[in-house]
Short mmCIF file of C-alpha atoms in Angstrom, two decimals:
data_model
loop_
_atom_site.label_atom_id
_atom_site.label_comp_id
_atom_site.label_asym_id
_atom_site.label_seq_id
_atom_site.Cartn_x
_atom_site.Cartn_y
_atom_site.Cartn_z
CA MET S 1 97.80 108.58 118.61
CA GLY S 2 101.06 107.46 116.40
CA ALA S 3 103.56 109.19 118.34
CA GLY S 4 105.61 106.18 118.66
CA TRP S 5 106.56 106.82 114.80
CA SER S 6 107.68 110.13 115.33
CA SER S 7 111.25 111.06 116.22
CA GLU S 8 112.31 112.56 119.16
CA GLU S 9 113.08 116.00 116.97
CA GLU S 10 109.54 115.59 115.71
CA ARG S 11 107.93 115.82 119.12
CA GLN S 12 109.84 118.69 120.64
CA PRO S 13 107.73 121.59 121.72
CA LEU S 14 107.02 124.12 119.14
CA LEU S 15 105.27 126.83 121.40
CA GLY S 16 107.15 129.39 122.72
CA PRO S 17 106.87 129.45 126.68
CA GLY S 18 103.02 130.52 126.78
CA LEU S 19 100.51 131.53 124.42
CA GLY S 20 100.16 135.45 124.60
CA PRO S 21 98.05 137.68 123.27
CA ALA S 22 98.02 138.89 119.12
CA ALA S 23 100.56 140.74 117.99
CA PRO S 24 99.31 144.21 116.84
CA GLY S 25 97.42 144.57 113.43
CA GLY S 26 96.01 140.91 114.26
CA ALA S 27 99.17 138.95 112.71
CA TRP S 28 100.37 136.34 114.85
CA ARG S 29 104.18 136.28 116.78
CA GLY S 30 104.95 133.41 114.87
CA ARG S 31 105.25 130.98 111.80
CA GLY S 32 108.87 131.62 111.24
CA GLU S 33 109.72 132.93 114.81
CA ALA S 34 108.22 131.66 118.18
CA ALA S 35 104.66 131.34 117.76
CA ALA S 36 102.12 133.92 118.12
CA ALA S 37 99.21 133.02 119.51
CA ALA S 38 95.94 132.77 121.11
CA ALA S 39 94.16 132.67 124.98
CA PRO S 40 95.27 129.48 126.48
CA GLY S 41 92.83 126.81 125.00
CA PRO S 42 92.53 124.85 122.19
CA GLY S 43 92.21 128.44 120.21
CA ARG S 44 89.26 130.52 118.78
CA VAL S 45 87.38 130.27 115.18
CA TYR S 46 85.57 132.82 113.46
CA GLY S 47 82.52 132.72 111.43
CA ARG S 48 84.15 134.55 108.69
CA ARG S 49 86.45 131.31 108.21
CA TRP S 50 83.30 129.94 105.73
CA LEU S 51 83.52 132.85 103.92
CA VAL S 52 87.17 132.35 103.25
CA LEU S 53 86.66 128.81 102.37
CA LEU S 54 84.28 130.04 99.70
CA LEU S 55 86.49 132.33 98.25
CA PHE S 56 88.89 130.03 98.10
CA SER S 57 86.92 127.21 96.74
CA LEU S 58 84.68 129.30 94.23
CA LEU S 59 88.72 130.42 92.63
CA GLY S 60 89.56 126.82 92.54
CA PHE S 61 86.33 125.91 90.47
CA ALA S 62 86.74 128.77 88.17
CA GLN S 63 90.48 127.58 87.55
CA GLY S 64 88.91 124.02 86.69
CA LEU S 65 86.06 125.20 84.93
CA VAL S 66 88.61 127.36 82.35
CA TRP S 67 91.31 124.66 82.03
CA ASN S 68 88.82 122.30 80.83
CA THR S 69 87.10 124.67 78.34
CA TRP S 70 88.29 123.30 75.17
CA GLY S 71 88.34 119.46 75.80
CA PRO S 72 84.34 119.01 75.89
CA ILE S 73 84.05 121.20 72.50
CA GLN S 74 87.46 120.13 70.74
CA ASN S 75 85.58 119.57 67.55
CA SER S 76 83.68 122.76 67.70
CA ALA S 77 87.15 124.77 68.40
CA ARG S 78 88.47 122.63 65.58
CA GLN S 79 86.30 124.51 62.95
CA ALA S 80 85.85 127.90 64.54
CA TYR S 81 89.76 128.31 65.17
CA GLY S 82 91.36 126.07 63.12
CA PHE S 83 93.47 123.99 65.89
CA SER S 84 95.42 120.66 64.93
CA SER S 85 95.28 117.83 67.32
CA TRP S 86 98.55 119.01 68.71
CA ASP S 87 96.98 122.37 69.74
CA ILE S 88 94.07 120.73 71.64
CA ALA S 89 96.13 118.22 73.69
CA LEU S 90 98.53 121.29 74.21
CA LEU S 91 95.37 123.13 75.76
CA VAL S 92 94.99 120.50 78.47
CA LEU S 93 99.06 120.11 79.13
CA TRP S 94 99.16 123.51 79.93
CA GLY S 95 97.80 122.41 83.20
CA PRO S 96 100.57 120.06 84.14
CA ILE S 97 103.21 122.48 82.83
CA GLY S 98 101.89 125.52 84.85
CA PHE S 99 102.87 123.25 87.81
CA LEU S 100 106.63 123.72 86.69
CA PRO S 101 107.00 126.64 88.95
CA CYS S 102 104.91 124.99 91.97
CA PHE S 103 107.87 125.67 94.01
CA ALA S 104 108.03 129.52 93.83
CA PHE S 105 104.29 129.83 94.48
CA MET S 106 104.96 127.52 97.61
CA TRP S 107 107.72 129.56 98.74
CA LEU S 108 105.21 132.83 98.31
CA LEU S 109 102.84 130.98 100.32
CA ASP S 110 105.35 130.16 103.04
CA LYS S 111 106.81 133.65 103.44
CA ARG S 112 104.10 136.11 102.24
CA GLY S 113 100.87 134.05 103.57
CA LEU S 114 97.94 133.60 101.77
CA ARG S 115 96.15 136.54 100.85
CA ILE S 116 99.14 137.88 98.74
CA THR S 117 99.28 134.25 97.13
CA VAL S 118 95.87 134.05 96.34
CA LEU S 119 95.65 137.70 94.71
CA LEU S 120 98.38 136.95 92.71
CA THR S 121 96.86 133.20 91.55
CA SER S 122 93.62 135.17 90.79
CA PHE S 123 94.90 137.86 88.83
CA LEU S 124 96.92 135.57 86.57
CA MET S 125 93.86 134.11 85.76
CA VAL S 126 92.26 137.25 85.02
CA LEU S 127 95.04 138.04 82.76
CA GLY S 128 94.75 134.13 81.15
CA THR S 129 91.08 134.86 80.52
CA GLY S 130 91.43 138.27 79.63
CA LEU S 131 93.68 137.22 76.34
CA ARG S 132 91.80 134.36 75.30
CA CYS S 133 88.49 137.16 74.82
CA ILE S 134 90.84 139.74 72.71
CA PRO S 135 89.16 140.15 69.47
CA ILE S 136 91.77 139.39 66.57
CA SER S 137 90.73 138.49 63.33
CA ASP S 138 93.90 136.48 62.53
CA LEU S 139 93.46 132.69 63.81
CA MET S 140 97.14 132.10 63.98
CA LEU S 141 97.58 135.14 66.39
CA LYS S 142 94.21 134.21 68.16
CA ARG S 143 95.37 130.58 68.86
CA ARG S 144 98.22 131.68 69.92
CA LEU S 145 96.47 134.57 72.52
CA ILE S 146 94.36 130.89 73.88
CA HIS S 147 97.56 129.09 74.25
CA GLY S 148 99.15 132.27 76.84
CA GLY S 149 95.75 132.27 78.23
CA GLN S 150 95.44 128.71 79.07
CA LEU S 151 99.13 129.20 80.27
CA LEU S 152 98.49 131.62 82.73
CA ASN S 153 95.53 129.84 84.13
CA GLY S 154 98.00 126.59 84.55
CA LEU S 155 100.49 128.86 86.66
CA ALA S 156 97.05 129.25 88.86
CA GLY S 157 96.96 125.43 89.81
CA PRO S 158 99.90 125.36 92.54
CA THR S 159 97.89 127.98 94.38
CA VAL S 160 94.28 126.14 94.37
CA MET S 161 95.49 122.77 94.38
CA ASN S 162 97.83 122.67 97.11
CA ALA S 163 96.91 125.70 99.52
CA ALA S 164 93.59 123.94 100.85
CA PRO S 165 95.67 122.16 103.69
CA PHE S 166 97.46 125.49 104.38
CA LEU S 167 93.74 127.40 104.42
CA SER S 168 92.23 124.71 106.95
CA THR S 169 95.05 124.37 109.18
CA THR S 170 95.05 128.45 109.44
CA TRP S 171 91.43 128.75 109.63
CA PHE S 172 89.38 125.99 111.20
CA SER S 173 90.10 123.87 114.27
CA ALA S 174 91.17 120.58 114.60
CA ASP S 175 87.93 118.69 114.09
CA GLU S 176 86.97 120.96 110.82
CA ARG S 177 90.14 120.57 108.99
CA ALA S 178 89.93 117.31 107.15
CA THR S 179 86.32 118.81 106.02
CA ALA S 180 87.43 122.34 105.19
CA THR S 181 90.79 120.77 103.17
CA ALA S 182 88.40 118.33 101.33
CA ILE S 183 86.16 121.10 100.02
CA ALA S 184 88.76 123.99 98.92
CA SER S 185 90.72 121.08 97.28
CA MET S 186 87.66 118.97 95.80
CA LEU S 187 85.85 122.38 94.05
CA SER S 188 88.82 122.33 91.67
CA TYR S 189 87.92 119.47 89.84
CA LEU S 190 84.04 119.83 90.10
CA GLY S 191 85.06 122.93 88.17
CA GLY S 192 86.93 121.10 85.28
CA ALA S 193 83.85 118.64 85.41
CA CYS S 194 81.29 121.28 85.13
CA ALA S 195 83.42 122.00 81.70
CA PHE S 196 81.63 118.83 80.43
CA LEU S 197 78.58 120.44 80.85
CA VAL S 198 78.78 124.10 80.23
CA GLY S 199 80.87 123.82 77.08
CA PRO S 200 78.42 121.27 75.26
CA LEU S 201 75.12 123.07 76.31
CA VAL S 202 76.23 126.46 74.74
CA VAL S 203 78.34 125.43 71.83
CA PRO S 204 76.87 123.39 69.32
CA ALA S 205 79.18 120.32 67.74
CA PRO S 206 79.46 120.48 64.24
CA ASN S 207 77.54 119.11 61.81
CA GLY S 208 79.95 116.49 60.58
CA THR S 209 81.71 118.24 57.40
CA SER S 210 85.21 119.23 57.33
CA PRO S 211 86.46 122.66 58.15
CA LEU S 212 87.58 123.00 54.47
CA LEU S 213 83.99 122.34 53.50
CA ALA S 214 81.87 123.87 56.40
CA SER S 215 80.14 126.93 55.40
CA GLU S 216 81.28 130.29 56.59
CA THR S 217 78.19 131.05 58.38
CA SER S 218 78.08 127.42 60.53
CA ARG S 219 81.91 128.21 61.66
CA THR S 220 81.12 132.04 62.42
CA HIS S 221 78.04 131.18 64.64
CA ILE S 222 80.36 128.65 66.30
CA LYS S 223 82.89 130.94 66.74
CA ASP S 224 80.67 133.37 68.32
CA LEU S 225 79.24 131.30 70.83
CA ILE S 226 82.83 129.75 72.01
CA GLU S 227 83.67 133.24 72.33
CA THR S 228 80.32 133.71 74.73
CA VAL S 229 81.79 131.59 76.72
CA LEU S 230 85.13 132.58 76.91
CA TYR S 231 83.45 136.02 77.84
CA ALA S 232 81.50 134.43 80.65
CA GLU S 233 84.49 132.94 82.25
CA PHE S 234 86.49 136.14 82.28
CA GLY S 235 83.53 138.04 83.69
CA VAL S 236 83.30 134.89 86.51
CA VAL S 237 87.24 135.25 87.21
CA CYS S 238 87.12 139.14 87.33
CA LEU S 239 84.30 138.91 89.99
CA LEU S 240 86.37 136.61 92.04
CA PHE S 241 89.61 138.32 91.87
CA SER S 242 87.16 141.69 93.07
CA ALA S 243 85.65 139.64 95.92
CA THR S 244 89.13 138.38 97.18
CA LEU S 245 90.73 142.00 96.65
CA ALA S 246 87.81 143.34 98.90
CA TYR S 247 87.71 140.83 101.62
CA PHE S 248 90.83 137.90 101.75
CA PRO S 249 92.25 138.06 104.67
CA PRO S 250 95.55 136.14 105.30
CA ARG S 251 94.64 134.83 108.76
CA PRO S 252 92.18 135.23 111.63
CA PRO S 253 93.12 137.63 114.62
CA LEU S 254 93.74 134.60 116.80
CA PRO S 255 94.35 131.20 115.66
CA PRO S 256 92.20 128.28 116.00
CA SER S 257 94.36 125.34 117.70
CA VAL S 258 97.96 125.38 118.80
CA ALA S 259 99.19 123.36 115.48
CA ALA S 260 98.01 126.65 113.49
CA ALA S 261 100.42 128.85 116.13
CA SER S 262 103.44 126.82 115.99
CA GLN S 263 106.87 127.22 114.74
CA ARG S 264 107.35 125.52 111.36
CA LEU S 265 110.74 124.70 109.12
CA SER S 266 112.25 127.10 106.96
CA TYR S 267 111.85 126.58 103.47
CA ARG S 268 115.21 124.56 102.78
CA ARG S 269 114.96 122.43 105.95
CA SER S 270 111.51 121.70 105.21
CA PHE S 271 112.93 120.18 101.50
CA CYS S 272 115.62 118.06 103.11
CA ARG S 273 112.94 116.68 105.51
CA LEU S 274 110.31 115.80 103.07
CA LEU S 275 113.35 113.91 100.56
CA SER S 276 114.97 112.03 103.72
CA ASN S 277 111.42 110.59 104.92
CA MET S 278 111.13 107.24 103.68
CA ARG S 279 107.55 107.51 105.23
CA PHE S 280 106.47 110.28 103.09
CA LEU S 281 108.06 109.24 99.68
CA MET S 282 105.98 106.32 100.12
CA ILE S 283 102.88 107.71 100.57
CA ALA S 284 103.55 110.09 97.90
CA LEU S 285 104.29 107.51 95.20
CA ALA S 286 101.22 106.17 96.34
CA TYR S 287 99.18 109.29 96.08
CA ALA S 288 101.23 110.33 92.37
CA ILE S 289 100.95 106.96 90.62
CA PRO S 290 97.36 106.02 90.35
CA LEU S 291 96.34 109.66 90.05
CA GLY S 292 98.26 110.38 87.75
CA VAL S 293 97.48 107.23 85.59
CA PHE S 294 93.96 108.15 86.01
CA ALA S 295 93.93 111.53 84.91
CA GLY S 296 95.80 110.65 81.86
CA TRP S 297 93.73 107.65 81.08
CA SER S 298 90.46 110.04 81.77
CA GLY S 299 91.67 112.35 79.24
CA VAL S 300 91.41 109.77 76.24
CA LEU S 301 88.96 107.84 78.02
CA ASP S 302 86.41 108.37 74.69
CA LEU S 303 89.18 107.00 72.45
CA ILE S 304 89.18 103.90 75.09
CA LEU S 305 85.69 103.38 75.10
CA THR S 306 85.32 103.71 71.32
CA PRO S 307 85.89 100.04 70.40
CA VAL S 308 83.45 98.88 72.45
CA HIS S 309 80.70 101.27 70.38
CA VAL S 310 80.31 103.81 73.43
CA SER S 311 79.92 107.55 72.07
CA GLN S 312 81.88 110.52 73.03
CA VAL S 313 79.15 112.45 74.56
CA ASP S 314 78.65 109.32 77.16
CA ALA S 315 82.26 109.05 77.64
CA GLY S 316 81.72 112.81 78.85
CA TRP S 317 79.05 111.79 80.89
CA ILE S 318 80.79 109.04 82.60
CA GLY S 319 83.77 111.23 83.34
CA PHE S 320 81.23 114.23 84.55
CA TRP S 321 79.70 111.83 86.96
CA SER S 322 82.77 109.79 88.31
CA ILE S 323 84.33 113.52 89.37
CA VAL S 324 80.70 114.66 91.04
CA GLY S 325 80.64 111.82 93.26
CA GLY S 326 84.20 111.67 93.97
CA CYS S 327 83.49 114.88 95.64
CA VAL S 328 80.79 114.38 97.12
CA VAL S 329 82.12 110.95 98.78
CA GLY S 330 85.30 112.91 99.43
CA ILE S 331 83.40 115.66 101.35
CA GLY S 332 81.84 112.64 103.49
CA MET S 333 84.61 110.64 103.97
CA ALA S 334 86.62 113.91 105.25
CA ARG S 335 83.89 114.15 107.60
CA PHE S 336 83.91 111.06 109.10
CA ALA S 337 87.73 111.46 109.62
CA ASP S 338 87.41 114.78 111.33
CA PHE S 339 84.50 113.12 114.03
CA ILE S 340 86.83 109.50 113.65
CA ARG S 341 90.22 110.98 114.16
CA GLY S 342 93.51 109.05 113.52
CA MET S 343 91.74 106.64 110.38
CA LEU S 344 93.23 108.39 107.41
CA LYS S 345 95.39 105.51 106.66
CA LEU S 346 92.22 102.89 107.02
CA ILE S 347 89.84 104.85 104.86
CA LEU S 348 92.59 105.26 102.08
CA LEU S 349 92.99 101.03 102.52
CA LEU S 350 88.97 101.04 102.05
CA LEU S 351 88.85 103.27 98.93
CA PHE S 352 92.06 101.79 97.39
CA SER S 353 91.08 98.57 97.40
CA GLY S 354 87.46 99.50 95.78
CA ALA S 355 89.65 101.43 93.24
CA THR S 356 91.54 98.14 92.82
CA LEU S 357 88.41 95.91 92.01
CA SER S 358 86.33 98.55 90.08
CA SER S 359 89.22 99.24 87.90
CA THR S 360 89.64 95.12 87.27
CA TRP S 361 86.25 95.13 86.47
CA PHE S 362 86.33 97.59 84.08
CA THR S 363 89.18 95.84 82.15
CA LEU S 364 88.27 92.43 82.30
CA THR S 365 84.62 94.04 80.81
CA CYS S 366 86.47 95.55 78.16
CA LEU S 367 88.11 91.80 77.48
CA ASN S 368 84.34 90.55 77.02
CA SER S 369 85.64 88.18 74.27
CA ILE S 370 87.66 86.45 76.36
CA THR S 371 86.37 86.62 79.89
CA HIS S 372 82.54 86.53 78.59
CA LEU S 373 81.99 89.19 81.09
CA PRO S 374 78.71 91.31 80.01
CA LEU S 375 79.52 94.46 78.24
CA THR S 376 76.63 96.78 78.28
CA THR S 377 76.68 100.47 79.15
CA VAL S 378 75.13 99.69 82.75
CA THR S 379 78.41 97.89 83.43
CA LEU S 380 80.83 99.92 81.99
CA TYR S 381 79.07 103.54 83.39
CA ALA S 382 79.12 101.52 86.99
CA SER S 383 82.71 100.66 86.61
CA CYS S 384 83.97 103.59 85.25
CA ILE S 385 82.19 105.87 87.73
CA LEU S 386 82.87 103.76 90.70
CA LEU S 387 86.75 104.30 89.91
CA GLY S 388 86.38 107.95 89.77
CA VAL S 389 84.61 107.91 92.83
CA PHE S 390 87.09 105.83 94.88
CA LEU S 391 89.98 107.32 93.34
CA ASN S 392 89.17 111.72 93.57
CA SER S 393 87.48 111.32 97.18
CA SER S 394 90.85 110.00 98.24
CA ILE S 395 92.55 113.18 97.48
CA PRO S 396 91.75 115.12 100.75
CA ILE S 397 92.60 112.09 102.99
CA PHE S 398 95.97 111.96 101.23
CA PHE S 399 96.52 115.73 101.83
CA GLU S 400 95.63 115.38 105.60
CA LEU S 401 97.82 112.68 105.87
CA PHE S 402 100.72 114.18 104.14
CA VAL S 403 100.69 117.00 106.95
CA GLU S 404 100.33 114.84 109.65
CA THR S 405 102.96 112.54 108.56
CA VAL S 406 106.06 115.23 108.48
CA TYR S 407 104.64 118.23 110.51
CA PRO S 408 106.29 120.67 110.96
CA VAL S 409 106.98 121.28 107.59
CA PRO S 410 104.47 124.03 105.98
CA GLU S 411 101.55 122.39 104.40
CA GLY S 412 101.68 124.33 101.19
CA ILE S 413 105.42 122.80 100.38
CA THR S 414 104.02 119.11 101.53
CA CYS S 415 101.41 119.33 99.40
CA GLY S 416 103.34 121.40 96.38
CA VAL S 417 105.45 118.39 96.66
CA VAL S 418 103.16 115.59 96.12
CA THR S 419 100.70 117.86 93.22
CA PHE S 420 104.24 118.23 91.62
CA LEU S 421 104.70 114.72 91.02
CA SER S 422 101.30 113.49 89.87
CA ASN S 423 101.18 116.38 87.48
CA MET S 424 104.70 115.79 85.49
CA PHE S 425 103.74 112.08 86.00
CA MET S 426 100.30 112.84 84.38
CA GLY S 427 101.95 115.14 81.75
CA VAL S 428 104.67 112.33 80.64
CA LEU S 429 101.67 110.23 80.04
CA LEU S 430 99.58 112.58 78.15
CA PHE S 431 102.59 113.45 76.00
CA PHE S 432 103.40 109.83 75.47
CA LEU S 433 99.71 109.17 74.38
CA THR S 434 99.91 111.84 72.01
CA PHE S 435 102.52 110.04 69.53
CA TYR S 436 101.08 106.45 71.05
CA HIS S 437 97.34 106.89 71.15
CA THR S 438 96.37 104.06 68.07
CA GLU S 439 96.26 101.03 70.51
CA LEU S 440 94.94 102.08 74.04
CA SER S 441 94.05 98.55 75.54
CA TRP S 442 97.19 98.16 77.45
CA PHE S 443 96.48 101.72 79.00
CA ASN S 444 93.50 99.77 80.85
CA TRP S 445 96.05 97.24 82.36
CA CYS S 446 97.80 100.31 84.12
CA LEU S 447 95.03 101.37 86.41
CA PRO S 448 94.37 97.89 88.22
CA GLY S 449 98.58 97.61 88.27
CA SER S 450 98.72 101.40 89.52
CA CYS S 451 95.93 101.29 92.08
CA LEU S 452 97.22 97.68 93.28
CA LEU S 453 100.66 99.23 94.11
CA SER S 454 99.20 102.31 96.03
CA LEU S 455 97.57 99.82 98.00
CA LEU S 456 100.28 97.90 99.16
CA LEU S 457 102.13 101.17 99.57
CA ILE S 458 99.39 102.41 101.72
CA LEU S 459 99.22 98.61 103.67
CA CYS S 460 103.01 99.23 104.24
CA PHE S 461 102.75 102.78 105.24
CA ARG S 462 103.12 103.50 109.11
CA GLU S 463 100.97 106.50 110.13
CA SER S 464 101.88 109.32 112.40
CA TYR S 465 99.33 112.24 113.43
CA ASP S 466 102.19 114.48 114.73
CA ARG S 467 99.92 117.90 114.38
CA LEU S 468 96.80 115.98 115.96
CA TYR S 469 99.10 114.84 118.75
CA LEU S 470 100.72 118.75 119.45
CA ASP S 471 96.64 119.82 119.19
CA VAL S 472 95.49 117.10 121.76
CA VAL S 473 97.84 116.72 124.40
CA VAL S 474 99.07 120.90 124.45
CA SER S 475 95.38 121.91 123.98
CA VAL S 476 94.66 119.78 127.21
#
């Protein structure tokens, strides 16, 4: 099961002398000491695990929805609040900026557990969405409150993006982990996609006049509708915070698997292990580079498609369906990975082969004056949506492979490092594009180049399944 690629230290027994009963209060005797555990055997799962997964996934959905509030209605927001182009770009950048204290949240997750971290995350979202709703007539102060709210929501990103493998290991058995990781990690992206529907359906686009010439009645009407969206998002976040406060246990009474009850490395040793593991660094770059490029490319998709006469509305629908398709395919692929274990590398090779081909197809189609490929709405839709499906669906597969590769490093720390890299890469690209956005044809070539590089890195990567090996061998 890939054990040949593991070091002798990685394959040392991580459990104590036996599997004993749970400690008083349902806590395990283990995550930092000799492991706590369950009755002998593969472990026990509880029906409440689906409720925990639902609450966490909905929290991720809300965080993605709030993060992408302004992009789909940016023209209306300019008229209602006087936002500049820099303001709109910064509202999006607060997401990647929120990952700067990522490792503090991962330390909290490792030391204090899932409940405390999720409660803090949801509380930050309540504060952020609440700041945006404060009724103030001063537009300058209102814009600052909106920026502050987006920053607080961005600070919730490290938990909702990184904690999915931690949750799946803590609550789900070995044959459900990939599926749970996919659901928990994909819902955040789905929330961002739904913002393309919610905002434009509620908030009308301005009538084409400049903010200075627009009638006061029209501006007030648009502002009132935007605030309706803000109040609705605030209400949803408050409801989710109340639900997690009422019921979100840190762990089940008994662990679902041997891996869930095993010892993990300390916070400091985990970073040393990650930074010295060349296989991990290889697969981390294979994840961070193409997904960072794709995120930046998606943010300016309407500008990229303008020269080929695709409207902003069509560009929004392309982005929406690529994310929705990626979520559906990602969950399906993860379920397949649960049934056919030890195939994560093969799945990634297939997905990135498709991503390389579809991104090349899109790039060459945009150069139809040279390539003479048919440039139609159908070909643009198909190539963009396929690209989004292949890349977005790879995220939960990557997460599972990261954890398997560096086990017994805690899941939150592992995924925190890779998502930090990806978000910083995306943030740098978005910052660069705010100043150099007049000519974007070169950006199209970055997509097939990054996908091809990732494909080569995955091809050279030597997979191992140390966590799965522990579950299968020790459970038997």
